[in-house]
Amino acid sequence: MSIAEEFVLDFARPERIGLEEAIYATGKSVEQIDAILDSAAARDASLLLTRLDPNKHVALAMAHRARIDYCAVSRTAMFGPRRAVAGPARIGIVAAGTSDIPVAREAERTLAYQGVASTLFADVGVAGLWRLTRRLDEIRAHPILIVAAGMDAALPSVVGGLVSSALVAVPTSVGYGVAEGGRTALDAILASCVPGITVVNIDNGYGAACAALRWLHAARTLAAVEV
């Protein structure tokens, strides 16, 4: 079997669900990723790659790297023609600590790939609650929020109790010992007494952004129907 037979790209996904396929780079060889990018380039198509480690990025074919916008922090890559990011920002991304930034950036970059503006609020965790409260009015201005937090993941519950925005929480794998690689954060959010919080998997900034995009699409569709 050739490498080209090891994958089938789903270019029709946007017409079905309004979201494009992303290429999850973990577990894929450099040769497989190059072949995927060859296929996209032949169609002059864009692709979003997630979890692309820097060592794999630098090992890609030079022609591919020249067409990639790469972010080592989020390990995301945008390949091919770029969309202009249109505002105003309707989605806010709230990160508990600096250690949660890679997950927050993955969400931010996923939205940017789709041409959707967002605002990142960094290091506003509950250990220094004043950092959150001083920016609360700015956060409230966004009808959709993504909140990333590790350790005890208290931030989504706190934010969810203070704002009316639709909220998707991302537990992160940040924390010592009993944090258990994000499982404690996940359980804490699932057990939250704040109603209506949506939860995605541990460290899944991409999935959180996709959830936010679905809400945004639904709001636009509803507005069009009402008109």
Short mmCIF file of C-alpha atoms in Angstrom, two decimals:
data_model
loop_
_atom_site.label_atom_id
_atom_site.label_comp_id
_atom_site.label_asym_id
_atom_site.label_seq_id
_atom_site.Cartn_x
_atom_site.Cartn_y
_atom_site.Cartn_z
CA MET A 1 0.00 0.00 0.00
CA SER A 2 1.34 3.43 -0.93
CA ILE A 3 1.26 6.38 1.49
CA ALA A 4 -1.39 8.04 -0.70
CA GLU A 5 -3.68 5.08 0.03
CA GLU A 6 -3.36 5.58 3.79
CA PHE A 7 -5.61 8.63 3.97
CA VAL A 8 -8.78 10.07 2.43
CA LEU A 9 -9.25 13.81 2.86
CA ASP A 10 -12.78 15.08 3.50
CA PHE A 11 -13.01 18.28 1.46
CA ALA A 12 -16.84 18.15 1.48
CA ARG A 13 -17.12 18.41 5.26
CA PRO A 14 -17.81 22.19 5.31
CA GLU A 15 -20.89 21.72 3.14
CA ARG A 16 -22.19 19.02 5.51
CA ILE A 17 -21.45 20.47 8.94
CA GLY A 18 -19.93 23.92 8.43
CA LEU A 19 -16.54 22.85 9.78
CA GLU A 20 -13.45 21.78 7.89
CA GLU A 21 -11.43 18.65 8.55
CA ALA A 22 -8.27 19.17 10.58
CA ILE A 23 -5.19 16.99 10.33
CA TYR A 24 -4.17 15.54 13.70
CA ALA A 25 -0.41 15.19 13.29
CA THR A 26 0.31 13.04 16.34
CA GLY A 27 0.88 9.46 15.20
CA LYS A 28 1.46 10.46 11.60
CA SER A 29 4.91 10.21 10.04
CA VAL A 30 6.56 13.12 8.27
CA GLU A 31 6.13 11.22 5.02
CA GLN A 32 2.39 10.83 5.63
CA ILE A 33 1.99 14.52 6.45
CA ASP A 34 3.93 15.51 3.34
CA ALA A 35 1.68 13.28 1.24
CA ILE A 36 -1.42 14.86 2.80
CA LEU A 37 -0.08 18.33 2.04
CA ASP A 38 0.72 17.25 -1.53
CA SER A 39 -2.92 16.26 -1.93
CA ALA A 40 -4.15 19.58 -0.54
CA ALA A 41 -1.71 21.57 -2.70
CA ALA A 42 -2.93 19.79 -5.83
CA ARG A 43 -6.39 21.19 -5.12
CA ASP A 44 -5.08 24.57 -3.96
CA ALA A 45 -6.84 23.79 -0.68
CA SER A 46 -6.09 24.99 2.81
CA LEU A 47 -5.58 22.70 5.78
CA LEU A 48 -5.31 23.11 9.53
CA LEU A 49 -2.87 20.79 11.25
CA THR A 50 -3.00 20.25 15.01
CA ARG A 51 -0.44 18.74 17.38
CA LEU A 52 2.36 19.21 14.87
CA ASP A 53 5.55 19.02 16.92
CA PRO A 54 8.42 21.36 15.97
CA ASN A 55 10.68 18.44 15.01
CA LYS A 56 8.11 17.21 12.51
CA HIS A 57 7.53 20.72 11.21
CA VAL A 58 11.19 21.28 10.39
CA ALA A 59 11.39 17.85 8.73
CA LEU A 60 8.61 18.60 6.24
CA ALA A 61 9.44 19.26 2.60
CA MET A 62 10.78 22.77 2.05
CA ALA A 63 8.00 23.54 -0.45
CA HIS A 64 5.43 22.72 2.22
CA ARG A 65 7.12 24.69 4.99
CA ALA A 66 7.12 27.74 2.71
CA ARG A 67 3.31 27.60 2.62
CA ILE A 68 2.83 27.00 6.35
CA ASP A 69 2.05 29.47 9.12
CA TYR A 70 3.35 27.57 12.15
CA CYS A 71 2.89 28.26 15.87
CA ALA A 72 5.17 26.22 18.12
CA VAL A 73 3.26 27.19 21.29
CA SER A 74 -0.04 25.70 20.10
CA ARG A 75 1.62 23.19 17.74
CA THR A 76 -0.78 24.25 14.99
CA ALA A 77 -0.03 24.88 11.33
CA MET A 78 -2.12 26.62 8.69
CA PHE A 79 -1.27 25.37 5.21
CA GLY A 80 -2.17 27.07 1.97
CA PRO A 81 -4.24 30.19 1.27
CA ARG A 82 -5.19 32.11 4.41
CA ARG A 83 -8.59 33.58 5.20
CA ALA A 84 -8.81 37.12 6.44
CA VAL A 85 -9.91 37.23 10.07
CA ALA A 86 -13.14 39.19 10.35
CA GLY A 87 -14.35 40.94 13.47
CA PRO A 88 -15.67 42.05 15.80
CA ALA A 89 -14.67 39.26 18.15
CA ARG A 90 -17.74 37.38 19.39
CA ILE A 91 -15.74 34.61 21.05
CA GLY A 92 -13.59 35.16 24.12
CA ILE A 93 -10.91 32.68 25.21
CA VAL A 94 -10.18 32.74 28.94
CA ALA A 95 -7.03 31.00 30.19
CA ALA A 96 -6.58 30.36 33.90
CA GLY A 97 -2.77 30.45 33.90
CA THR A 98 0.18 30.96 31.61
CA SER A 99 0.63 27.18 31.56
CA ASP A 100 -2.80 26.88 29.93
CA ILE A 101 -1.79 29.12 27.01
CA PRO A 102 -0.89 26.28 24.58
CA VAL A 103 -4.46 24.96 24.77
CA ALA A 104 -5.93 28.47 24.57
CA ARG A 105 -3.75 29.25 21.56
CA GLU A 106 -4.89 26.06 19.84
CA ALA A 107 -8.46 27.31 20.18
CA GLU A 108 -7.50 30.80 19.05
CA ARG A 109 -5.64 29.51 15.99
CA THR A 110 -8.49 27.17 15.05
CA LEU A 111 -10.86 30.13 15.05
CA ALA A 112 -8.41 32.27 13.07
CA TYR A 113 -8.06 29.51 10.47
CA GLN A 114 -11.82 29.73 9.99
CA GLY A 115 -11.58 33.51 9.65
CA VAL A 116 -13.23 34.17 13.02
CA ALA A 117 -11.87 36.80 15.37
CA SER A 118 -11.48 36.10 19.08
CA THR A 119 -10.09 37.78 22.18
CA LEU A 120 -7.65 36.01 24.49
CA PHE A 121 -7.74 36.77 28.22
CA ALA A 122 -4.62 35.22 29.74
CA ASP A 123 -3.65 34.45 33.34
CA VAL A 124 -6.97 35.28 35.01
CA GLY A 125 -7.22 32.21 37.26
CA VAL A 126 -8.87 32.07 40.66
CA ALA A 127 -5.58 32.06 42.60
CA GLY A 128 -5.56 35.81 41.98
CA LEU A 129 -9.25 36.54 41.59
CA TRP A 130 -8.67 40.27 41.11
CA ARG A 131 -7.09 39.48 37.73
CA LEU A 132 -10.43 38.06 36.60
CA THR A 133 -12.70 40.68 38.15
CA ARG A 134 -10.80 43.60 36.62
CA ARG A 135 -11.48 42.18 33.13
CA LEU A 136 -14.98 40.89 33.77
CA ASP A 137 -16.74 43.59 31.76
CA GLU A 138 -14.53 42.82 28.76
CA ILE A 139 -15.20 39.10 29.11
CA ARG A 140 -18.96 39.65 29.42
CA ALA A 141 -18.94 41.48 26.08
CA HIS A 142 -18.37 38.15 24.29
CA PRO A 143 -21.52 36.05 23.78
CA ILE A 144 -19.45 32.86 23.52
CA LEU A 145 -16.60 31.94 25.87
CA ILE A 146 -13.98 29.20 25.88
CA VAL A 147 -12.48 28.74 29.34
CA ALA A 148 -9.29 26.69 29.75
CA ALA A 149 -8.12 25.62 33.20
CA GLY A 150 -6.14 22.86 34.83
CA MET A 151 -5.46 21.82 38.45
CA ASP A 152 -8.87 22.09 40.21
CA ALA A 153 -10.42 23.80 37.14
CA ALA A 154 -12.36 26.24 39.30
CA LEU A 155 -12.31 28.99 36.68
CA PRO A 156 -15.12 27.70 34.39
CA SER A 157 -17.47 27.47 37.40
CA VAL A 158 -16.54 30.95 38.60
CA VAL A 159 -16.93 32.49 35.13
CA GLY A 160 -20.11 30.52 34.52
CA GLY A 161 -21.62 31.98 37.67
CA LEU A 162 -20.83 35.55 36.63
CA VAL A 163 -21.68 35.76 32.92
CA SER A 164 -24.60 34.80 30.69
CA SER A 165 -22.42 33.84 27.71
CA ALA A 166 -22.51 30.35 26.22
CA LEU A 167 -19.52 28.64 27.81
CA VAL A 168 -17.38 25.71 26.71
CA ALA A 169 -14.83 24.55 29.28
CA VAL A 170 -11.51 22.91 28.42
CA PRO A 171 -9.84 20.99 31.25
CA THR A 172 -6.08 21.06 30.79
CA SER A 173 -3.40 18.62 31.90
CA VAL A 174 -1.69 21.28 34.04
CA GLY A 175 -1.09 20.33 37.68
CA TYR A 176 0.78 18.20 40.16
CA GLY A 177 0.10 14.71 41.51
CA VAL A 178 -3.62 14.20 42.01
CA ALA A 179 -4.35 16.50 39.05
CA GLU A 180 -3.76 13.23 37.14
CA GLY A 181 -2.96 14.78 33.79
CA GLY A 182 -6.21 16.74 33.67
CA ARG A 183 -8.63 14.07 34.88
CA THR A 184 -9.28 15.93 38.13
CA ALA A 185 -10.00 19.12 36.14
CA LEU A 186 -12.36 17.22 33.84
CA ASP A 187 -14.25 15.65 36.75
CA ALA A 188 -14.46 19.00 38.55
CA ILE A 189 -16.06 20.72 35.56
CA LEU A 190 -18.46 17.84 34.97
CA ALA A 191 -19.47 18.11 38.63
CA SER A 192 -19.90 21.89 38.49
CA CYS A 193 -23.08 23.26 40.08
CA VAL A 194 -23.20 26.03 37.45
CA PRO A 195 -25.82 25.03 34.86
CA GLY A 196 -25.26 24.92 31.13
CA ILE A 197 -21.47 24.52 30.91
CA THR A 198 -20.33 22.47 27.94
CA VAL A 199 -17.17 20.41 28.47
CA VAL A 200 -14.70 19.01 25.93
CA ASN A 201 -11.89 16.54 26.40
CA ILE A 202 -8.63 17.27 28.22
CA ASP A 203 -6.39 19.77 26.35
CA ASN A 204 -8.82 19.84 23.41
CA GLY A 205 -8.57 23.47 22.40
CA TYR A 206 -9.43 22.50 18.83
CA GLY A 207 -12.65 20.81 19.92
CA ALA A 208 -13.61 23.79 22.08
CA ALA A 209 -13.16 26.13 19.12
CA CYS A 210 -15.31 23.86 16.96
CA ALA A 211 -18.06 23.89 19.60
CA ALA A 212 -17.90 27.69 19.68
CA LEU A 213 -18.08 27.81 15.88
CA ARG A 214 -21.19 25.63 15.88
CA TRP A 215 -22.86 28.04 18.31
CA LEU A 216 -21.80 31.00 16.19
CA HIS A 217 -23.17 29.36 13.04
CA ALA A 218 -26.42 28.53 14.85
CA ALA A 219 -26.81 32.14 16.02
CA ARG A 220 -26.26 33.46 12.49
CA THR A 221 -28.74 30.97 11.05
CA LEU A 222 -31.34 31.91 13.66
CA ALA A 223 -30.82 35.61 12.95
CA ALA A 224 -31.26 35.02 9.22
CA VAL A 225 -34.48 33.04 9.79
CA GLU A 226 -35.92 35.74 12.06
CA VAL A 227 -35.23 38.41 9.45
#
